[in-house]
Amino acid sequence: GQNIDQPTEMTATEGAIVQINCTYQTSGFNGLFWYQQHAGEAPTFLSYNVLDGLEEKGRFSSFLSRSKGYSYLLLKELQMKDSASYLCAVDGGSYIPTFGRGTSLIVHP
Amino acid sequence: ETGVTQTPRHLVMGMTNKKSLKCEQHLGHNAMYWYKQSAKKPLELMFVYSLEERVENNSVPSRFSPECPNSSHLFLHLHTLQPEDSALYLCASSQVRAGADTQYFGPGTRLTVL
């Protein structure tokens, strides 16, 4: 089976930095995705990691350690519009990703 | 129109009704997916059509029936649903290749079963 774990909810202040962690146990590994989902909207793709290390894309960065079964999404210079749910999804070898429950991020002034 | 579209956006139905959800992708992808998203639960994969083969989650009840007439269109036929089937139903598409595929989601259909 596959297990993906991420915190249920986080809060942060506008302008700050927040790190959302994701741990996983899967039988195989083809890559890890992060998606953003605003309330009432569809998930949208943020990042994809398949090799260890940090991938930076503007204010958002994603890190992967395959040996530790661990990833994080780093959001810098937080804005109010970053309030959303952040979904970690892992392709455990089937080419179809399994999603975690999502982390609801609340950004306050 | 671009991306992945879904109709209707909202649907209210009784337990004895029959309805269908429609999804269309304009991205030239070769795989399409149905997901169920309930409050406080992970996205639950229901069905996948990839390279004209169907893969399904064996835990999905038979009252949900998918249809994929071509690589751009996907339907989810609903009949004799239960109130616990109320959820957001998301369609997604991707381009299958060697390695993991990024999925592009439609806006979803918010289903309420009375």
mmCIF file of N, CA and C in Angstrom, chain B residues 11-71:
data_model
loop_
_atom_site.group_PDB
_atom_site.id
_atom_site.type_symbol
_atom_site.label_atom_id
_atom_site.label_comp_id
_atom_site.label_asym_id
_atom_site.label_seq_id
_atom_site.Cartn_x
_atom_site.Cartn_y
_atom_site.Cartn_z
ATOM 1 N N LEU B 11 -24.825 19.968 -9.450
ATOM 2 C CA LEU B 11 -25.901 19.018 -9.736
ATOM 3 C C LEU B 11 -26.531 18.567 -8.427
ATOM 4 N N VAL B 12 -27.844 18.666 -8.376
ATOM 5 C CA VAL B 12 -28.599 18.143 -7.243
ATOM 6 C C VAL B 12 -29.510 17.046 -7.789
ATOM 7 N N MET B 13 -29.453 15.882 -7.198
ATOM 8 C CA MET B 13 -30.283 14.787 -7.692
ATOM 9 C C MET B 13 -30.814 13.931 -6.557
ATOM 10 N N GLY B 14 -31.939 13.302 -6.827
ATOM 11 C CA GLY B 14 -32.508 12.367 -5.874
ATOM 12 C C GLY B 14 -31.896 11.000 -6.043
ATOM 13 N N MET B 15 -32.139 10.154 -5.084
ATOM 14 C CA MET B 15 -31.511 8.833 -5.088
ATOM 15 C C MET B 15 -32.006 7.946 -6.222
ATOM 16 N N THR B 16 -33.161 8.267 -6.798
ATOM 17 C CA THR B 16 -33.683 7.419 -7.867
ATOM 18 C C THR B 16 -33.361 7.954 -9.261
ATOM 19 N N ASN B 17 -32.733 9.119 -9.319
ATOM 20 C CA ASN B 17 -32.430 9.732 -10.619
ATOM 21 C C ASN B 17 -31.272 9.052 -11.329
ATOM 22 N N LYS B 18 -31.210 9.305 -12.632
ATOM 23 C CA LYS B 18 -30.032 8.938 -13.422
ATOM 24 C C LYS B 18 -29.509 10.209 -14.074
ATOM 25 N N LYS B 19 -28.246 10.455 -13.915
ATOM 26 C CA LYS B 19 -27.612 11.634 -14.505
ATOM 27 C C LYS B 19 -26.225 11.262 -15.014
ATOM 28 N N SER B 20 -25.649 12.160 -15.809
ATOM 29 C CA SER B 20 -24.285 11.943 -16.297
ATOM 30 C C SER B 20 -23.462 13.208 -16.150
ATOM 31 N N LEU B 21 -22.215 13.025 -15.770
ATOM 32 C CA LEU B 21 -21.252 14.119 -15.736
ATOM 33 C C LEU B 21 -20.394 14.020 -16.994
ATOM 34 N N LYS B 22 -20.055 15.193 -17.528
ATOM 35 C CA LYS B 22 -19.268 15.229 -18.760
ATOM 36 C C LYS B 22 -17.958 15.959 -18.537
ATOM 37 N N CYS B 23 -16.917 15.453 -19.164
ATOM 38 C CA CYS B 23 -15.604 16.086 -19.121
ATOM 39 C C CYS B 23 -15.025 16.105 -20.528
ATOM 40 N N GLU B 24 -14.382 17.214 -20.872
ATOM 41 C CA GLU B 24 -13.738 17.327 -22.176
ATOM 42 C C GLU B 24 -12.375 17.977 -21.992
ATOM 43 N N GLN B 25 -11.358 17.391 -22.629
ATOM 44 C CA GLN B 25 -10.021 17.994 -22.531
ATOM 45 C C GLN B 25 -9.563 18.437 -23.917
ATOM 46 N N HIS B 26 -8.950 19.635 -23.940
ATOM 47 C CA HIS B 26 -8.520 20.261 -25.195
ATOM 48 C C HIS B 26 -6.995 20.350 -25.246
ATOM 49 N N LEU B 27 -6.323 19.433 -24.561
ATOM 50 C CA LEU B 27 -4.870 19.498 -24.414
ATOM 51 C C LEU B 27 -4.141 18.450 -25.246
ATOM 52 N N GLY B 28 -4.892 17.620 -25.964
ATOM 53 C CA GLY B 28 -4.259 16.572 -26.757
ATOM 54 C C GLY B 28 -3.688 15.445 -25.926
ATOM 55 N N HIS B 29 -4.159 15.293 -24.706
ATOM 56 C CA HIS B 29 -3.657 14.241 -23.820
ATOM 57 C C HIS B 29 -4.244 12.880 -24.175
ATOM 58 N N ASN B 30 -3.585 11.822 -23.654
ATOM 59 C CA ASN B 30 -4.047 10.478 -23.970
ATOM 60 C C ASN B 30 -4.506 9.692 -22.745
ATOM 61 N N ALA B 31 -4.699 10.387 -21.626
ATOM 62 C CA ALA B 31 -5.229 9.726 -20.438
ATOM 63 C C ALA B 31 -6.203 10.662 -19.739
ATOM 64 N N MET B 32 -7.289 10.108 -19.215
ATOM 65 C CA MET B 32 -8.276 10.892 -18.492
ATOM 66 C C MET B 32 -8.669 10.153 -17.226
ATOM 67 N N TYR B 33 -9.055 10.929 -16.206
ATOM 68 C CA TYR B 33 -9.263 10.399 -14.860
ATOM 69 C C TYR B 33 -10.548 10.977 -14.248
ATOM 70 N N TRP B 34 -11.191 10.189 -13.421
ATOM 71 C CA TRP B 34 -12.241 10.700 -12.537
ATOM 72 C C TRP B 34 -11.762 10.555 -11.097
ATOM 73 N N TYR B 35 -11.900 11.656 -10.329
ATOM 74 C CA TYR B 35 -11.584 11.665 -8.910
ATOM 75 C C TYR B 35 -12.817 12.094 -8.131
ATOM 76 N N LYS B 36 -12.908 11.601 -6.895
ATOM 77 C CA LYS B 36 -13.910 12.072 -5.952
ATOM 78 C C LYS B 36 -13.195 12.805 -4.828
ATOM 79 N N GLN B 37 -13.682 13.989 -4.493
ATOM 80 C CA GLN B 37 -13.090 14.748 -3.395
ATOM 81 C C GLN B 37 -14.171 15.061 -2.369
ATOM 82 N N SER B 38 -14.043 14.434 -1.210
ATOM 83 C CA SER B 38 -14.953 14.687 -0.098
ATOM 84 C C SER B 38 -14.226 15.535 0.935
ATOM 85 N N ALA B 39 -14.997 16.201 1.762
ATOM 86 C CA ALA B 39 -14.415 17.072 2.786
ATOM 87 C C ALA B 39 -13.480 16.267 3.703
ATOM 88 N N LYS B 40 -12.331 16.833 3.955
ATOM 89 C CA LYS B 40 -11.363 16.276 4.895
ATOM 90 C C LYS B 40 -10.780 14.930 4.466
ATOM 91 N N LYS B 41 -10.969 14.556 3.215
ATOM 92 C CA LYS B 41 -10.416 13.285 2.730
ATOM 93 C C LYS B 41 -9.507 13.528 1.544
ATOM 94 N N PRO B 42 -8.566 12.625 1.294
ATOM 95 C CA PRO B 42 -7.709 12.788 0.112
ATOM 96 C C PRO B 42 -8.515 12.627 -1.170
ATOM 97 N N LEU B 43 -7.989 13.173 -2.237
ATOM 98 C CA LEU B 43 -8.552 12.895 -3.543
ATOM 99 C C LEU B 43 -8.568 11.384 -3.760
ATOM 100 N N GLU B 44 -9.718 10.869 -4.164
ATOM 101 C CA GLU B 44 -9.876 9.428 -4.347
ATOM 102 C C GLU B 44 -10.001 9.127 -5.833
ATOM 103 N N LEU B 45 -9.043 8.386 -6.366
ATOM 104 C CA LEU B 45 -9.097 8.012 -7.778
ATOM 105 C C LEU B 45 -10.213 6.996 -7.999
ATOM 106 N N MET B 46 -11.084 7.278 -8.962
ATOM 107 C CA MET B 46 -12.187 6.368 -9.273
ATOM 108 C C MET B 46 -11.878 5.540 -10.516
ATOM 109 N N PHE B 47 -11.562 6.217 -11.600
ATOM 110 C CA PHE B 47 -11.331 5.530 -12.876
ATOM 111 C C PHE B 47 -10.237 6.249 -13.652
ATOM 112 N N VAL B 48 -9.521 5.450 -14.453
ATOM 113 C CA VAL B 48 -8.521 5.990 -15.363
ATOM 114 C C VAL B 48 -8.736 5.360 -16.731
ATOM 115 N N TYR B 49 -8.693 6.165 -17.752
ATOM 116 C CA TYR B 49 -8.615 5.660 -19.118
ATOM 117 C C TYR B 49 -7.273 6.128 -19.663
ATOM 118 N N SER B 50 -6.399 5.173 -19.929
ATOM 119 C CA SER B 50 -5.060 5.516 -20.387
ATOM 120 C C SER B 50 -4.722 4.674 -21.590
ATOM 121 N N LEU B 51 -4.414 5.335 -22.689
ATOM 122 C CA LEU B 51 -4.080 4.636 -23.930
ATOM 123 C C LEU B 51 -5.166 3.622 -24.265
ATOM 124 N N GLU B 52 -6.420 4.038 -24.079
ATOM 125 C CA GLU B 52 -7.608 3.254 -24.419
ATOM 126 C C GLU B 52 -7.823 2.053 -23.512
ATOM 127 N N GLU B 53 -7.085 1.965 -22.410
ATOM 128 C CA GLU B 53 -7.334 0.910 -21.431
ATOM 129 C C GLU B 53 -7.951 1.526 -20.185
ATOM 130 N N ARG B 54 -8.864 0.798 -19.567
ATOM 131 C CA ARG B 54 -9.514 1.314 -18.379
ATOM 132 C C ARG B 54 -8.932 0.662 -17.132
ATOM 133 N N VAL B 55 -8.624 1.508 -16.143
ATOM 134 C CA VAL B 55 -8.166 1.042 -14.840
ATOM 135 C C VAL B 55 -9.137 1.587 -13.814
ATOM 136 N N GLU B 56 -9.596 0.757 -12.906
ATOM 137 C CA GLU B 56 -10.546 1.273 -11.932
ATOM 138 C C GLU B 56 -10.150 0.907 -10.519
ATOM 139 N N ASN B 57 -10.617 1.741 -9.602
ATOM 140 C CA ASN B 57 -10.463 1.489 -8.186
ATOM 141 C C ASN B 57 -11.566 0.508 -7.786
ATOM 142 N N ASN B 58 -11.177 -0.661 -7.332
ATOM 143 C CA ASN B 58 -12.154 -1.712 -7.046
ATOM 144 C C ASN B 58 -13.122 -1.367 -5.924
ATOM 145 N N SER B 59 -12.834 -0.299 -5.197
ATOM 146 C CA SER B 59 -13.734 0.072 -4.110
ATOM 147 C C SER B 59 -14.865 0.990 -4.578
ATOM 148 N N VAL B 60 -14.852 1.383 -5.859
ATOM 149 C CA VAL B 60 -15.907 2.269 -6.372
ATOM 150 C C VAL B 60 -17.179 1.457 -6.616
ATOM 151 N N PRO B 61 -18.316 1.898 -6.064
ATOM 152 C CA PRO B 61 -19.570 1.146 -6.242
ATOM 153 C C PRO B 61 -20.022 1.127 -7.695
ATOM 154 N N SER B 62 -20.788 0.107 -8.042
ATOM 155 C CA SER B 62 -21.234 -0.066 -9.425
ATOM 156 C C SER B 62 -22.261 0.987 -9.839
ATOM 157 N N ARG B 63 -22.757 1.775 -8.909
ATOM 158 C CA ARG B 63 -23.688 2.841 -9.277
ATOM 159 C C ARG B 63 -22.978 3.996 -10.018
ATOM 160 N N PHE B 64 -21.665 3.924 -10.073
ATOM 161 C CA PHE B 64 -20.857 4.841 -10.883
ATOM 162 C C PHE B 64 -20.344 4.065 -12.092
ATOM 163 N N SER B 65 -20.594 4.593 -13.293
ATOM 164 C CA SER B 65 -20.200 3.892 -14.511
ATOM 165 C C SER B 65 -19.522 4.867 -15.464
ATOM 166 N N PRO B 66 -18.250 4.669 -15.777
ATOM 167 C CA PRO B 66 -17.564 5.597 -16.681
ATOM 168 C C PRO B 66 -17.737 5.197 -18.137
ATOM 169 N N GLU B 67 -17.534 6.187 -18.990
ATOM 170 C CA GLU B 67 -17.541 5.944 -20.432
ATOM 171 C C GLU B 67 -16.538 6.888 -21.069
ATOM 172 N N CYS B 68 -15.714 6.362 -21.957
ATOM 173 C CA CYS B 68 -14.713 7.184 -22.627
ATOM 174 C C CYS B 68 -14.772 6.895 -24.122
ATOM 175 N N PRO B 69 -15.606 7.628 -24.865
ATOM 176 C CA PRO B 69 -15.779 7.335 -26.291
ATOM 177 C C PRO B 69 -14.557 7.670 -27.146
ATOM 178 N N ASN B 70 -13.731 8.609 -26.695
ATOM 179 C CA ASN B 70 -12.496 8.955 -27.404
ATOM 180 C C ASN B 70 -11.553 9.626 -26.421
ATOM 181 N N SER B 71 -10.372 9.972 -26.863
ATOM 182 C CA SER B 71 -9.357 10.466 -25.928
ATOM 183 C C SER B 71 -9.658 11.853 -25.383
#
